[in-house]
Amino acid sequence: MTYCVGMKLDDGLVLMSDTRTNSGVDNISVFRKMFHWSKPGERLIAIMTAGNLATTQAVISKLEERSKAPDDRQNSLLELPTMFQVAAEIGKLLRETVREIQDDNGMQGMGRFTASIIVAGQIKGMEPRLFMIYPEGNFIEASFDTPFFQIGETKYGRPILVRGYDKDMSFEDAVKLLFLSFDSTLKANLSVGLPFDLLVVKRDEFEPLHERRIEYGDPYFDSISSGWSEALRSAFHVLPDYTFYQNAPKSAQTK
């Protein structure tokens, strides 16, 4: 399993992914799930993947044309004129890859080799855009009514995003919010784990504003994790107390 979040802000885009893959509790590995490509001054495109690792790696290989000699490789995403066409191309590759792998594995492969992808980026002269692509190759686009997408193990980290998100929040606050979302997911599900990859893309700047990997023992992440736990406990204790007699007749409350 995995957990990835792409978030759209007034100022740009923020993306974060974990790196854990597992085939049972005794076979846990680290694989990158976030990738990005850019033409300085012209475009930046990033994707995050969740689902079957063989499927997602095949899609990345096709995008980068790894079967060709290095001098012959040309990433098609760097030539397409709009982000919509970028999302459509990735959706087509994902659909074809899922079908190829499932056909090769017959009935045994049905439903096993699926994946989903978040696509984010900006092309010069256009708005930053964020898409979520389904295994069938179709996709939806984020708006400020639906300003973030999650893929993978989504349920544990969603409530903090819903409560804390604001489209005009700073990049720093958005990163803090994502840290809380990932910490909640990590605490609840062993199939999501460090390291995390973080990418911040500022509007009209076609290279990463901020990019880093959050490793085990990262001081800031540890302080966010412990501070959030303490804050939740404090908030719990200042909430009004519940009483078993709040709806009972006054005569019962005096017993």
XYZ file of C-alpha atoms in Angstrom:
255
model
C 0.000 0.000 0.000
C 1.032 3.632 -0.207
C -0.164 7.150 0.508
C 0.179 10.154 -1.795
C -1.425 13.604 -1.650
C -1.490 16.362 -4.246
C -2.801 19.761 -3.121
C -3.748 22.851 -5.130
C -3.201 26.306 -3.582
C -3.531 29.865 -4.825
C 0.272 30.015 -4.942
C 0.887 26.673 -6.651
C 1.034 22.957 -5.869
C 2.285 20.804 -2.984
C 2.857 17.045 -3.328
C 3.908 14.395 -0.849
C 4.274 10.611 -1.069
C 5.525 7.783 1.074
C 7.958 5.151 -0.247
C 6.832 1.890 1.352
C 5.797 -1.133 -0.665
C 5.022 -4.512 0.834
C 4.027 -8.024 -0.124
C 3.311 -9.226 3.388
C 4.872 -8.253 6.673
C 8.149 -10.026 5.879
C 8.720 -8.358 2.491
C 8.789 -4.567 2.909
C 10.827 -2.371 0.559
C 11.427 1.274 -0.281
C 10.615 2.541 -3.785
C 10.215 6.096 -5.001
C 6.636 6.941 -5.995
C 7.108 10.595 -6.947
C 8.717 11.646 -10.222
C 9.045 14.990 -11.969
C 10.410 16.406 -15.215
C 10.911 19.997 -16.288
C 11.957 22.392 -19.006
C 13.374 25.417 -17.172
C 11.229 28.477 -17.803
C 8.642 26.476 -19.766
C 7.038 23.626 -17.787
C 7.208 21.319 -14.795
C 5.271 18.053 -14.588
C 5.138 15.726 -11.583
C 3.394 12.415 -11.001
C 2.811 10.193 -7.981
C 1.830 6.545 -8.218
C -0.061 4.016 -6.100
C -0.990 0.416 -6.720
C 0.833 -2.517 -8.251
C 4.546 -1.690 -8.421
C 5.199 -3.582 -11.665
C 2.422 -1.611 -13.331
C 3.555 1.812 -12.130
C 7.210 1.123 -12.965
C 6.188 0.071 -16.470
C 4.275 3.324 -16.936
C 7.280 5.378 -15.773
C 9.553 3.427 -18.109
C 7.247 4.118 -21.046
C 7.140 7.816 -20.205
C 10.915 7.928 -20.082
C 11.301 5.514 -23.029
C 13.828 3.447 -21.104
C 13.807 0.749 -23.769
C 15.644 3.130 -26.121
C 19.277 4.130 -26.155
C 19.876 7.211 -23.967
C 20.486 9.522 -26.932
C 17.214 8.467 -28.555
C 14.981 9.016 -25.518
C 12.425 11.812 -25.586
C 9.863 12.217 -22.817
C 6.595 12.990 -24.586
C 5.287 14.892 -21.554
C 7.797 17.652 -22.293
C 6.299 18.214 -25.756
C 2.523 18.080 -25.213
C 0.868 21.526 -25.395
C -1.478 21.385 -22.369
C -1.679 19.702 -18.971
C -4.984 18.163 -20.054
C -3.176 16.365 -22.862
C -0.456 15.325 -20.416
C -3.102 13.727 -18.185
C -4.739 12.067 -21.200
C -1.398 10.614 -22.372
C -0.574 9.218 -18.934
C -4.097 7.810 -18.654
C -3.711 6.093 -22.012
C -0.358 4.574 -20.996
C -1.780 3.390 -17.676
C -4.812 1.766 -19.319
C -2.657 0.033 -21.929
C -0.144 -1.162 -19.335
C -2.824 -2.575 -17.032
C -4.414 -4.416 -19.968
C -1.086 -5.805 -21.219
C -0.041 -7.150 -17.822
C -3.455 -8.623 -17.092
C -3.573 -10.284 -20.522
C -0.134 -11.793 -19.950
C -1.288 -13.253 -16.633
C -4.716 -14.461 -17.757
C -7.499 -14.816 -15.224
C -4.904 -14.931 -12.449
C -3.988 -11.324 -13.253
C -7.491 -9.865 -13.297
C -7.779 -7.086 -10.751
C -4.233 -7.561 -9.428
C -2.269 -5.236 -11.682
C -4.108 -1.960 -11.208
C -2.769 1.441 -10.249
C -3.788 5.067 -9.864
C -1.770 8.205 -10.538
C -1.788 11.863 -9.477
C -0.529 14.292 -12.139
C 0.407 17.872 -11.275
C 2.193 20.676 -13.032
C 2.116 23.856 -15.051
C 2.934 24.865 -18.618
C 3.938 28.462 -19.303
C 0.997 30.768 -19.964
C -1.475 28.376 -18.319
C -2.746 27.659 -14.823
C -1.209 25.063 -12.480
C -3.364 21.934 -12.745
C -3.884 18.771 -10.746
C -5.439 15.504 -11.971
C -6.201 12.061 -10.580
C -6.045 9.178 -13.078
C -7.893 5.912 -12.512
C -6.732 2.426 -13.672
C -9.180 2.597 -16.583
C -7.312 5.659 -17.880
C -10.058 8.198 -17.241
C -9.345 11.113 -14.927
C -10.756 14.047 -12.991
C -9.305 17.489 -12.323
C -8.979 19.294 -9.006
C -10.696 22.619 -8.405
C -11.073 24.790 -5.336
C -14.266 22.838 -4.591
C -12.157 19.644 -4.624
C -8.672 21.073 -3.978
C -6.671 17.945 -3.181
C -6.417 14.344 -4.296
C -5.282 11.290 -2.340
C -4.344 7.859 -3.634
C -3.453 4.691 -1.763
C -4.369 4.428 1.909
C -6.504 7.572 2.027
C -8.961 7.296 4.898
C -6.743 7.957 7.919
C -5.192 11.176 6.630
C -8.269 12.731 5.064
C -10.019 14.297 8.094
C -7.106 16.618 8.946
C -6.921 17.764 5.303
C -10.645 18.494 5.178
C -10.521 20.463 8.439
C -7.233 22.277 7.900
C -7.078 23.138 4.203
C -7.363 26.745 3.008
C -6.623 27.666 -0.595
C -4.713 30.807 0.382
C -2.598 29.125 3.067
C 1.170 29.481 2.793
C 3.337 26.717 1.388
C 4.839 26.268 4.859
C 1.401 25.729 6.426
C 0.427 23.360 3.621
C 3.537 21.258 4.264
C 2.747 21.207 7.983
C -0.797 20.050 7.197
C 0.531 17.267 4.971
C 2.928 16.173 7.705
C -0.037 15.829 10.071
C -2.011 13.874 7.467
C 0.905 11.509 6.840
C 1.594 11.115 10.560
C -2.044 10.116 11.172
C -1.836 7.572 8.352
C 1.501 6.188 9.499
C 0.183 5.753 13.049
C -2.875 3.834 11.845
C -1.483 1.657 9.048
C 1.805 -0.223 8.884
C 1.671 -0.375 5.082
C 2.549 3.346 4.942
C 5.970 4.425 6.148
C 8.973 6.713 5.942
C 10.862 8.010 4.044
C 8.464 10.594 2.564
C 9.119 12.641 -0.572
C 8.019 16.289 -0.696
C 7.748 18.628 -3.692
C 6.581 22.274 -3.690
C 5.893 23.979 -7.020
C 5.321 27.751 -7.053
C 3.031 29.259 -9.650
C 4.903 30.426 -12.780
C 8.233 29.050 -11.603
C 9.024 25.974 -13.656
C 11.419 24.285 -11.298
C 10.843 22.997 -7.745
C 10.639 25.701 -5.105
C 11.390 23.079 -2.462
C 12.192 19.374 -2.714
C 13.363 16.991 -0.034
C 13.127 13.498 1.412
C 11.945 13.152 5.021
C 13.907 10.305 6.578
C 13.480 8.352 9.798
C 14.416 10.543 12.772
C 13.776 13.819 10.943
C 13.683 16.409 13.763
C 10.864 18.506 12.313
C 8.617 15.547 11.491
C 9.236 14.057 14.957
C 8.345 17.383 16.600
C 5.159 17.657 14.531
C 4.185 14.078 15.413
C 4.746 14.426 19.155
C 3.307 17.948 19.276
C 0.147 16.891 17.483
C -0.383 14.003 19.905
C 0.012 16.341 22.871
C -2.290 18.934 21.300
C -5.003 16.322 20.711
C -4.799 15.125 24.305
C -5.010 18.709 25.590
C -7.963 19.492 23.317
C -9.727 16.331 24.473
C -9.445 17.293 28.126
C -10.787 20.845 27.664
C -13.921 19.670 25.838
C -17.158 19.611 27.894
C -17.491 16.470 30.000
C -20.152 13.948 29.125
C -22.562 12.893 31.878
C -24.800 9.842 31.928
C -27.521 11.923 33.553
C -27.671 14.884 31.177
C -31.090 13.868 29.805
C -32.470 12.213 32.909
C -35.149 13.758 35.184
C -33.767 15.941 37.982
C -34.825 13.354 40.563
C -32.550 10.770 38.896
C -29.592 13.187 38.774
C -29.632 13.534 42.580
C -29.377 9.781 43.225
